[in-house]
């Protein structure tokens, strides 16, 4: 019924010990204290706006990746459920973003929005993340 922001912060800190977190993108709604705490912890935080114009490019890219079977989630049942709760809405300019399907009032789409926000950050500078192949080369089995 409530968000435990201390638990979220602890998980982010634990995750940062396992992998490199270049930056964390967030929606400002209800996150001010968590964002301030994470900034004090030394993380780089980038606000992601949730408007039609800012969400459209990564939403379209995600759609292309899904259609091309290049976005895989390992048959995660939660990701599948969240995707089933989402519908795309558009404006007169051809911009799109996801929203919760009104038929599923108890449904959630947060994971889909998080994926779109992360994709949006990657699209802003895809070369910044680098490639694993640049560091270790190809592996042959």
PDB file of C-alpha atoms in Angstrom:
ATOM      1  CA  UNK A   1       0.000   0.000   0.000  1.00  0.00           C
ATOM      2  CA  UNK A   2       2.968   2.330   0.458  1.00  0.00           C
ATOM      3  CA  UNK A   3       6.407   2.765  -1.074  1.00  0.00           C
ATOM      4  CA  UNK A   4       9.370   1.950   1.147  1.00  0.00           C
ATOM      5  CA  UNK A   5      11.938   4.388  -0.225  1.00  0.00           C
ATOM      6  CA  UNK A   6      14.591   3.214   2.253  1.00  0.00           C
ATOM      7  CA  UNK A   7      14.246  -0.294   0.832  1.00  0.00           C
ATOM      8  CA  UNK A   8      14.520   1.057  -2.724  1.00  0.00           C
ATOM      9  CA  UNK A   9      17.637   3.037  -1.791  1.00  0.00           C
ATOM     10  CA  UNK A  10      19.228  -0.003  -0.131  1.00  0.00           C
ATOM     11  CA  UNK A  11      18.534  -2.105  -3.228  1.00  0.00           C
ATOM     12  CA  UNK A  12      20.091   0.520  -5.520  1.00  0.00           C
ATOM     13  CA  UNK A  13      23.190   0.624  -3.316  1.00  0.00           C
ATOM     14  CA  UNK A  14      23.389  -3.194  -3.364  1.00  0.00           C
ATOM     15  CA  UNK A  15      22.925  -3.255  -7.141  1.00  0.00           C
ATOM     16  CA  UNK A  16      25.707  -0.698  -7.565  1.00  0.00           C
ATOM     17  CA  UNK A  17      28.100  -3.158  -5.932  1.00  0.00           C
ATOM     18  CA  UNK A  18      27.234  -5.720  -8.615  1.00  0.00           C
ATOM     19  CA  UNK A  19      27.263  -3.514 -11.711  1.00  0.00           C
ATOM     20  CA  UNK A  20      28.233  -0.046 -12.863  1.00  0.00           C
ATOM     21  CA  UNK A  21      25.355   2.410 -12.583  1.00  0.00           C
ATOM     22  CA  UNK A  22      26.324   5.266 -14.879  1.00  0.00           C
ATOM     23  CA  UNK A  23      23.243   7.233 -13.981  1.00  0.00           C
ATOM     24  CA  UNK A  24      19.771   6.791 -12.556  1.00  0.00           C
ATOM     25  CA  UNK A  25      16.820   8.308 -14.341  1.00  0.00           C
ATOM     26  CA  UNK A  26      13.716   9.109 -12.361  1.00  0.00           C
ATOM     27  CA  UNK A  27      10.265  10.642 -12.452  1.00  0.00           C
ATOM     28  CA  UNK A  28      10.165  13.522  -9.995  1.00  0.00           C
ATOM     29  CA  UNK A  29       6.691  12.587  -8.704  1.00  0.00           C
ATOM     30  CA  UNK A  30       6.979  11.466  -5.082  1.00  0.00           C
ATOM     31  CA  UNK A  31      10.730  10.916  -5.342  1.00  0.00           C
ATOM     32  CA  UNK A  32      12.277  14.089  -3.942  1.00  0.00           C
ATOM     33  CA  UNK A  33      13.647  12.597  -0.714  1.00  0.00           C
ATOM     34  CA  UNK A  34      14.927   9.431  -2.425  1.00  0.00           C
ATOM     35  CA  UNK A  35      16.612  11.495  -5.151  1.00  0.00           C
ATOM     36  CA  UNK A  36      18.257  13.733  -2.543  1.00  0.00           C
ATOM     37  CA  UNK A  37      19.467  10.707  -0.568  1.00  0.00           C
ATOM     38  CA  UNK A  38      20.870   8.994  -3.678  1.00  0.00           C
ATOM     39  CA  UNK A  39      22.616  12.205  -4.762  1.00  0.00           C
ATOM     40  CA  UNK A  40      24.256  12.394  -1.305  1.00  0.00           C
ATOM     41  CA  UNK A  41      25.302   8.760  -1.809  1.00  0.00           C
ATOM     42  CA  UNK A  42      27.190   9.887  -4.918  1.00  0.00           C
ATOM     43  CA  UNK A  43      24.882   8.634  -7.676  1.00  0.00           C
ATOM     44  CA  UNK A  44      24.298  10.634 -10.851  1.00  0.00           C
ATOM     45  CA  UNK A  45      20.588  11.319 -11.193  1.00  0.00           C
ATOM     46  CA  UNK A  46      18.763  12.542 -14.304  1.00  0.00           C
ATOM     47  CA  UNK A  47      15.132  13.606 -14.311  1.00  0.00           C
ATOM     48  CA  UNK A  48      12.980  12.079 -17.038  1.00  0.00           C
ATOM     49  CA  UNK A  49       9.880  14.044 -17.949  1.00  0.00           C
ATOM     50  CA  UNK A  50       6.734  12.011 -18.488  1.00  0.00           C
ATOM     51  CA  UNK A  51       5.202  14.170 -21.222  1.00  0.00           C
ATOM     52  CA  UNK A  52       4.184  13.115 -24.687  1.00  0.00           C
ATOM     53  CA  UNK A  53       7.149  14.786 -26.435  1.00  0.00           C
ATOM     54  CA  UNK A  54       9.818  13.327 -24.169  1.00  0.00           C
ATOM     55  CA  UNK A  55       8.327   9.828 -23.966  1.00  0.00           C
ATOM     56  CA  UNK A  56       7.526   9.438 -27.667  1.00  0.00           C
ATOM     57  CA  UNK A  57      10.983   8.667 -29.152  1.00  0.00           C
ATOM     58  CA  UNK A  58      11.903   5.912 -26.670  1.00  0.00           C
ATOM     59  CA  UNK A  59       8.355   4.497 -26.780  1.00  0.00           C
ATOM     60  CA  UNK A  60       8.554   4.241 -30.573  1.00  0.00           C
ATOM     61  CA  UNK A  61      12.004   2.673 -30.334  1.00  0.00           C
ATOM     62  CA  UNK A  62      10.759   0.127 -27.798  1.00  0.00           C
ATOM     63  CA  UNK A  63       7.904  -0.731 -30.159  1.00  0.00           C
ATOM     64  CA  UNK A  64      10.397  -1.301 -32.982  1.00  0.00           C
ATOM     65  CA  UNK A  65      12.572  -3.474 -30.756  1.00  0.00           C
ATOM     66  CA  UNK A  66       9.584  -5.569 -29.675  1.00  0.00           C
ATOM     67  CA  UNK A  67       8.320  -5.928 -33.262  1.00  0.00           C
ATOM     68  CA  UNK A  68      11.797  -6.994 -34.387  1.00  0.00           C
ATOM     69  CA  UNK A  69      12.051  -9.459 -31.488  1.00  0.00           C
ATOM     70  CA  UNK A  70      15.132  -7.623 -30.235  1.00  0.00           C
ATOM     71  CA  UNK A  71      13.717  -6.696 -26.828  1.00  0.00           C
ATOM     72  CA  UNK A  72      13.516  -9.804 -24.697  1.00  0.00           C
ATOM     73  CA  UNK A  73      12.640 -10.015 -21.047  1.00  0.00           C
ATOM     74  CA  UNK A  74      13.311 -13.693 -20.425  1.00  0.00           C
ATOM     75  CA  UNK A  75       9.599 -14.532 -20.232  1.00  0.00           C
ATOM     76  CA  UNK A  76       9.354 -12.570 -17.006  1.00  0.00           C
ATOM     77  CA  UNK A  77       5.688 -12.915 -15.976  1.00  0.00           C
ATOM     78  CA  UNK A  78       5.597  -9.494 -14.291  1.00  0.00           C
ATOM     79  CA  UNK A  79       6.947  -7.760 -17.417  1.00  0.00           C
ATOM     80  CA  UNK A  80       4.407  -9.635 -19.543  1.00  0.00           C
ATOM     81  CA  UNK A  81       1.595  -8.642 -17.163  1.00  0.00           C
ATOM     82  CA  UNK A  82       2.652  -4.982 -17.156  1.00  0.00           C
ATOM     83  CA  UNK A  83       2.867  -4.917 -20.945  1.00  0.00           C
ATOM     84  CA  UNK A  84      -0.644  -6.371 -21.143  1.00  0.00           C
ATOM     85  CA  UNK A  85      -1.929  -3.505 -18.977  1.00  0.00           C
ATOM     86  CA  UNK A  86      -0.469  -0.805 -21.252  1.00  0.00           C
ATOM     87  CA  UNK A  87      -1.942   0.954 -24.247  1.00  0.00           C
ATOM     88  CA  UNK A  88      -0.321   3.532 -26.497  1.00  0.00           C
ATOM     89  CA  UNK A  89      -1.994   6.915 -26.807  1.00  0.00           C
ATOM     90  CA  UNK A  90      -1.093   9.458 -29.466  1.00  0.00           C
ATOM     91  CA  UNK A  91      -1.490  13.146 -30.110  1.00  0.00           C
ATOM     92  CA  UNK A  92      -2.180  15.024 -33.337  1.00  0.00           C
ATOM     93  CA  UNK A  93       1.569  15.329 -33.982  1.00  0.00           C
ATOM     94  CA  UNK A  94       2.106  11.573 -34.124  1.00  0.00           C
ATOM     95  CA  UNK A  95       3.754  11.394 -30.705  1.00  0.00           C
ATOM     96  CA  UNK A  96       2.963   8.382 -28.540  1.00  0.00           C
ATOM     97  CA  UNK A  97       3.356   7.274 -24.966  1.00  0.00           C
ATOM     98  CA  UNK A  98       2.064   4.449 -22.855  1.00  0.00           C
ATOM     99  CA  UNK A  99      -0.737   4.730 -20.361  1.00  0.00           C
ATOM    100  CA  UNK A 100      -2.609   2.216 -18.273  1.00  0.00           C
ATOM    101  CA  UNK A 101      -5.484   0.559 -20.094  1.00  0.00           C
ATOM    102  CA  UNK A 102      -8.649   1.787 -18.346  1.00  0.00           C
ATOM    103  CA  UNK A 103     -10.046  -1.774 -18.459  1.00  0.00           C
ATOM    104  CA  UNK A 104      -7.364  -2.849 -15.968  1.00  0.00           C
ATOM    105  CA  UNK A 105      -7.856  -0.540 -13.013  1.00  0.00           C
ATOM    106  CA  UNK A 106      -5.670  -2.718 -10.770  1.00  0.00           C
ATOM    107  CA  UNK A 107      -3.017  -3.201 -13.440  1.00  0.00           C
ATOM    108  CA  UNK A 108       0.427  -1.655 -13.286  1.00  0.00           C
ATOM    109  CA  UNK A 109       2.722  -0.469 -16.097  1.00  0.00           C
ATOM    110  CA  UNK A 110       5.595   0.910 -14.008  1.00  0.00           C
ATOM    111  CA  UNK A 111       8.134  -1.571 -15.380  1.00  0.00           C
ATOM    112  CA  UNK A 112       7.271  -0.610 -18.942  1.00  0.00           C
ATOM    113  CA  UNK A 113       7.654   3.082 -18.115  1.00  0.00           C
ATOM    114  CA  UNK A 114      10.981   2.388 -16.388  1.00  0.00           C
ATOM    115  CA  UNK A 115      12.204   0.514 -19.487  1.00  0.00           C
ATOM    116  CA  UNK A 116      11.132   3.425 -21.708  1.00  0.00           C
ATOM    117  CA  UNK A 117      12.859   5.942 -19.432  1.00  0.00           C
ATOM    118  CA  UNK A 118      16.089   3.889 -19.478  1.00  0.00           C
ATOM    119  CA  UNK A 119      15.875   3.522 -23.246  1.00  0.00           C
ATOM    120  CA  UNK A 120      15.367   7.269 -23.534  1.00  0.00           C
ATOM    121  CA  UNK A 121      18.571   7.900 -21.590  1.00  0.00           C
ATOM    122  CA  UNK A 122      20.464   5.445 -23.800  1.00  0.00           C
ATOM    123  CA  UNK A 123      19.077   7.088 -26.946  1.00  0.00           C
ATOM    124  CA  UNK A 124      20.357  10.436 -25.663  1.00  0.00           C
ATOM    125  CA  UNK A 125      23.942   9.131 -25.902  1.00  0.00           C
ATOM    126  CA  UNK A 126      24.209   5.476 -27.039  1.00  0.00           C
ATOM    127  CA  UNK A 127      28.000   5.556 -27.365  1.00  0.00           C
ATOM    128  CA  UNK A 128      28.486   6.645 -23.748  1.00  0.00           C
ATOM    129  CA  UNK A 129      27.609   3.169 -22.502  1.00  0.00           C
ATOM    130  CA  UNK A 130      30.219   1.580 -24.760  1.00  0.00           C
ATOM    131  CA  UNK A 131      30.130  -2.011 -25.828  1.00  0.00           C
ATOM    132  CA  UNK A 132      31.230  -5.121 -24.018  1.00  0.00           C
ATOM    133  CA  UNK A 133      32.932  -6.161 -27.264  1.00  0.00           C
ATOM    134  CA  UNK A 134      35.231  -3.124 -27.107  1.00  0.00           C
ATOM    135  CA  UNK A 135      36.516  -4.281 -23.720  1.00  0.00           C
ATOM    136  CA  UNK A 136      36.790  -8.042 -24.095  1.00  0.00           C
ATOM    137  CA  UNK A 137      36.275  -8.799 -27.777  1.00  0.00           C
ATOM    138  CA  UNK A 138      34.173 -11.628 -29.178  1.00  0.00           C
ATOM    139  CA  UNK A 139      33.807 -14.934 -27.373  1.00  0.00           C
ATOM    140  CA  UNK A 140      33.643 -18.132 -29.379  1.00  0.00           C
ATOM    141  CA  UNK A 141      32.106 -21.376 -28.170  1.00  0.00           C
TER     142      UNK A 141
END
